Coordinates of C-alpha atoms in Angstrom, one line a residue:
M9 CA -1.6 -20.9 -2.0
S10 CA -4.6 -18.5 -1.9
S11 CA -4.7 -14.8 -0.9
S12 CA -5.5 -15.9 2.7
S13 CA -1.9 -17.2 3.0
L14 CA -0.7 -13.6 3.2
P15 CA -0.9 -12.0 6.7
G16 CA -3.3 -9.2 7.0
P17 CA -2.7 -5.8 8.5
L18 CA 5.9 -3.4 -7.8
R19 CA 8.9 -2.0 -13.0
P20 CA 7.2 0.8 -14.6
D21 CA 8.0 1.6 -18.1
P22 CA 10.2 4.1 -19.8
V23 CA 11.6 6.3 -17.1
R24 CA 14.1 4.9 -14.6
V25 CA 11.8 3.6 -12.1
G26 CA 12.2 0.0 -11.1
R27 CA 14.0 -1.3 -14.2
L28 CA 17.1 -2.1 -12.2
S29 CA 15.4 -4.3 -9.6
P30 CA 14.9 -7.9 -10.5
L31 CA 16.5 -9.0 -7.3
P32 CA 14.0 -9.7 -4.5
A33 CA 14.3 -13.5 -4.6
V34 CA 18.1 -13.3 -4.5
V35 CA 18.1 -10.8 -1.6
L36 CA 15.7 -12.8 0.5
R37 CA 16.5 -16.4 -0.4
E38 CA 20.2 -16.2 0.0
H39 CA 20.1 -14.3 3.3
P40 CA 22.2 -16.5 5.6
D41 CA 20.0 -16.0 8.6
R42 CA 16.7 -16.1 6.7
G43 CA 15.1 -18.9 8.7
Q44 CA 16.0 -17.4 12.1
L45 CA 14.9 -14.0 11.0
Q46 CA 11.5 -15.4 9.9
R47 CA 11.0 -17.2 13.2
F48 CA 12.1 -14.0 15.1
L49 CA 9.6 -11.9 13.2
A50 CA 6.8 -14.5 13.8
E51 CA 7.6 -14.5 17.6
M52 CA 7.3 -10.7 17.6
Q53 CA 3.6 -10.7 16.7
V54 CA 2.2 -11.5 20.2
P55 CA 4.3 -9.0 22.2
L56 CA 3.7 -6.3 19.5
A57 CA -0.1 -6.9 19.7
A58 CA 0.1 -6.6 23.5
M59 CA 2.1 -3.4 23.3
R60 CA -0.4 -1.9 20.8
T61 CA -3.3 -2.7 23.1
M62 CA -1.6 -1.3 26.2
L63 CA -0.6 1.9 24.4
E64 CA -4.2 2.4 23.2
L65 CA -5.5 1.9 26.7
V66 CA -3.2 4.6 28.2
G67 CA -3.3 7.0 25.3
D68 CA -6.4 9.0 26.3
S69 CA -5.3 9.2 29.9
V70 CA -2.0 11.0 29.2
A71 CA -3.4 13.5 26.6
G72 CA -2.0 17.0 27.3
T73 CA 0.6 15.7 29.8
A74 CA 4.3 15.4 29.5
A75 CA 3.9 11.7 28.9
A76 CA 2.0 12.3 25.6
L77 CA 5.1 12.8 23.4
P78 CA 7.1 9.7 24.7
L79 CA 3.9 7.7 24.3
Q80 CA 3.5 8.8 20.7
V81 CA 7.1 7.9 19.9
C82 CA 6.4 4.4 21.4
V83 CA 3.3 4.0 19.2
E84 CA 5.2 5.0 16.1
H85 CA 8.0 2.5 16.7
V86 CA 5.6 -0.3 17.5
E87 CA 3.6 0.4 14.3
H88 CA 6.9 0.4 12.3
L89 CA 7.9 -3.0 13.8
H90 CA 4.5 -4.4 13.1
S91 CA 4.4 -3.2 9.5
L92 CA 8.0 -4.4 8.9
A93 CA 7.2 -7.9 10.2
A94 CA 4.1 -8.1 8.0
D95 CA 5.9 -6.7 4.9
F96 CA 8.8 -9.1 5.3
R97 CA 6.5 -12.1 5.6
D98 CA 4.7 -10.9 2.5
C99 CA 7.9 -10.6 0.6
G100 CA 8.8 -14.1 1.5
T101 CA 5.4 -15.5 0.5
L102 CA 5.3 -13.6 -2.8
E103 CA 8.7 -14.7 -3.9
T104 CA 7.7 -18.3 -3.9
G105 CA 5.3 -17.6 -6.7
E106 CA 2.6 -19.6 -5.0
V107 CA 0.2 -16.8 -4.1
R108 CA -2.8 -16.8 -6.4
P109 CA -5.4 -14.0 -6.5
A110 CA -9.0 -15.1 -5.8
P111 CA -11.1 -12.5 -7.5
V112 CA -14.7 -12.1 -6.4
P113 CA -17.5 -9.5 -6.9
V114 CA -16.8 -6.7 -4.4
E115 CA -19.0 -3.8 -3.5
L116 CA -16.5 -1.1 -4.3
R117 CA -17.5 1.9 -2.2
P118 CA -17.6 0.0 1.2
W119 CA -14.2 -1.6 0.3
L120 CA -12.7 1.7 -0.5
D121 CA -14.1 3.3 2.7
C122 CA -12.7 0.5 4.9
T123 CA -9.2 0.6 3.2
L124 CA -8.9 4.3 3.4
A125 CA -10.1 4.5 7.0
A126 CA -7.0 2.6 8.2
L127 CA -4.8 4.8 6.1
A128 CA -6.4 8.0 7.5
M129 CA -5.5 6.8 11.0
T130 CA -1.9 6.4 10.0
A131 CA -2.0 9.9 8.4
A132 CA -3.4 11.5 11.5
R133 CA -0.5 10.0 13.6
L134 CA 1.9 11.6 11.2
Q135 CA 0.1 15.0 11.2
I136 CA -1.0 14.6 7.6
D137 CA -4.4 15.7 6.4
L138 CA -5.3 12.9 4.0
R139 CA -7.8 14.4 1.5
V140 CA -9.6 11.9 -0.8
Q141 CA -10.6 13.3 -4.2
H142 CA -12.8 11.2 -6.4
R143 CA -12.1 12.0 -10.1
S144 CA -14.7 9.8 -11.8
F145 CA -17.9 7.8 -11.3
L146 CA -17.4 4.4 -9.8
P147 CA -19.1 1.0 -10.6
S148 CA -21.1 -0.3 -7.7
H149 CA -19.4 -3.7 -7.9
V150 CA -16.0 -4.8 -9.4
V151 CA -14.2 -8.1 -9.6
L152 CA -11.0 -8.3 -7.6
D153 CA -9.3 -10.0 -4.7
P154 CA -10.2 -7.6 -1.9
H155 CA -7.6 -8.9 0.6
L156 CA -4.6 -8.6 -1.8
A157 CA -5.9 -5.3 -3.2
T158 CA -6.1 -3.9 0.3
R159 CA -2.5 -5.0 1.0
A160 CA -1.2 -3.5 -2.2
V161 CA -2.9 -0.1 -1.6
T162 CA -2.0 0.0 2.1
A163 CA 1.7 -1.1 1.5
V164 CA 2.3 1.7 -1.1
L165 CA 0.4 4.5 0.5
R166 CA 1.9 3.8 4.0
V167 CA 5.3 4.5 2.6
A168 CA 4.1 7.6 0.8
L169 CA 2.6 8.9 4.1
Q170 CA 5.8 8.0 6.1
R171 CA 8.0 9.9 3.7
A172 CA 5.8 12.9 3.3
L173 CA 6.1 16.2 5.2
P174 CA 3.2 17.0 7.6
G175 CA 0.3 18.9 6.1
P176 CA -2.3 18.3 3.4
L177 CA -2.0 15.3 1.0
D178 CA -4.4 14.8 -1.8
L179 CA -5.2 11.2 -2.8
R180 CA -6.9 11.0 -6.2
I181 CA -9.1 8.0 -7.0
A182 CA -10.5 7.3 -10.5
F183 CA -12.0 4.4 -12.4
A184 CA -10.7 4.0 -16.0
H185 CA -13.4 2.0 -17.8
D186 CA -12.7 0.2 -21.0
D187 CA -16.0 -0.1 -23.0
Q188 CA -14.5 -2.5 -25.6
V189 CA -12.6 -4.8 -23.2
P190 CA -14.1 -4.5 -19.7
E191 CA -11.4 -6.8 -18.3
R192 CA -8.9 -4.0 -18.9
S193 CA -10.7 -1.6 -16.7
R194 CA -8.5 -0.2 -13.9
L195 CA -9.0 1.3 -10.4
R196 CA -6.4 4.0 -10.0
F197 CA -4.9 5.8 -7.0
E198 CA -2.5 8.8 -7.3
C199 CA -0.9 11.1 -4.8
R200 CA 2.0 13.5 -4.9
T201 CA 3.8 14.2 -1.6
R202 CA 5.7 17.2 -0.4
G203 CA 9.1 16.0 0.6
G204 CA 10.2 12.3 0.5
G205 CA 11.8 12.5 -2.9
F206 CA 14.3 10.0 -4.2
A207 CA 17.8 10.8 -5.7
E208 CA 18.0 10.0 -9.4
I209 CA 20.0 6.8 -8.9
D210 CA 17.8 5.6 -6.0
E211 CA 14.7 5.8 -8.2
G212 CA 15.9 2.7 -10.1
Y213 CA 15.9 0.6 -6.9
V214 CA 12.7 1.7 -5.2
F215 CA 11.2 -1.8 -5.7
T216 CA 14.3 -3.7 -4.5
P217 CA 13.8 -5.1 -0.9
F218 CA 15.8 -3.2 1.7
A219 CA 16.9 -0.5 -0.7
V220 CA 14.3 2.1 0.5
R221 CA 15.1 3.2 4.1
D222 CA 14.0 5.9 6.4
G223 CA 16.2 8.6 8.1
A224 CA 17.2 6.1 10.8
D225 CA 18.3 3.6 8.1
R226 CA 15.4 1.3 8.8
P227 CA 14.1 -0.6 5.8
W228 CA 10.6 0.1 4.2
L229 CA 9.5 -2.9 2.2
G230 CA 6.1 -1.5 1.3
L231 CA 7.1 -0.5 -2.3
S232 CA 8.5 -4.0 -2.9
V233 CA 5.4 -5.7 -1.7
G234 CA 3.0 -3.2 -3.4
H235 CA 4.8 -3.5 -6.7
A236 CA 4.7 -7.3 -6.7
L237 CA 1.0 -7.3 -5.6
C238 CA 0.0 -4.8 -8.3
E239 CA 1.6 -6.9 -11.0
L240 CA -0.1 -10.0 -9.6
L241 CA -3.4 -8.3 -9.7
G242 CA -3.0 -7.2 -13.3
G243 CA -2.0 -3.6 -12.6
E244 CA 1.1 -1.6 -12.1
L245 CA 2.9 0.8 -9.8
R246 CA 4.9 3.9 -10.8
V247 CA 7.0 5.9 -8.4
Q248 CA 8.6 9.1 -9.8
S249 CA 10.5 11.8 -8.0
P250 CA 10.8 15.1 -10.1
S251 CA 12.8 16.7 -7.3
P252 CA 14.1 15.9 -3.8
G253 CA 11.1 17.9 -2.5
A254 CA 8.4 15.8 -4.2
C255 CA 7.4 12.3 -5.1
S256 CA 4.4 10.9 -7.0
Y257 CA 2.9 7.4 -6.5
A258 CA 0.5 6.0 -9.1
L259 CA -1.1 2.7 -8.5
A260 CA -3.5 0.8 -10.7
L261 CA -5.4 -2.5 -10.1
A262 CA -7.4 -4.5 -12.6
A263 CA -11.0 -4.1 -11.6
P264 CA -13.5 -5.2 -14.3
P265 CA -17.1 -4.3 -13.5
A266 CA -19.1 -7.1 -12.0
A267 CA -22.2 -8.4 -13.8
A268 CA -25.1 -6.0 -13.4
A269 CA -22.9 -3.3 -11.9
R270 CA -24.3 0.2 -12.0
W271 CA -22.6 3.6 -11.9
L272 CA -22.6 5.6 -8.8
D273 CA -21.5 9.1 -7.9
P274 CA -19.0 8.8 -5.0
L275 CA -19.7 12.4 -4.1
A276 CA -23.4 12.0 -3.7
S277 CA -25.0 11.2 -0.4
G278 CA -26.8 7.9 0.0
S279 CA -26.4 4.8 -2.2
A280 CA -28.4 5.8 -5.3
T281 CA -27.1 4.3 -8.5
F282 CA -27.8 5.2 -12.1
G283 CA -27.3 3.4 -15.4
P284 CA -25.7 0.0 -15.9
V285 CA -22.0 -0.1 -16.5
A286 CA -22.2 -2.7 -19.2

């Protein structure tokens, strides 16, 4: 099965994170109503898409009125159902072990801009000011599976945004280049949220499906999906909570520079490049 089989919109090392969670297949495969649940979630897609369209159409017309707040609540719940259905299907597809990345040369900056634009919309709905900080030069082109990489980044950062308190949130992006073995080069994303911390015992289960839940006891599967995809893409995901008032997310994806890739400055205007990466 190729990456296109996934519908389109992770066990770090020493600490505690993720070492207690080799259970996704058991949790999902042995669910007594698994087949019915999958059919139910599939049938939800059409009405959810219709609801999203209708809410978008009336959104501007009620701005500043008493209907704005109820409408916003409806939008948030529809988005939650949509993401939950997509994440559950991803979990089921990934657990079969049949998903295979299809790496291709990708123009990195446009891919980043497209992926982060969707996240910025989610952040705005949650009253979060997502501030992207580039910490290094970037290669003009890298080799990765753009669809799976987008799903990994989106799944993890969506959970980070949902758990964070309103206000500014810095997302740091860097490219770690390995001169000796370019295949080991990594594209890294890091953010630390205010609020949304995990209890010490809960840190060990953040990658177990249905273990991470919101205040209304609804499951968030994004960390489970993101963790599996990061490992599939030759990277890793680390989630650490130094206190109940903070949580850090560090995601890395294998992204070797493509042939003839050149360095670019992500902070410079225009598309000028300088110097070959190799």
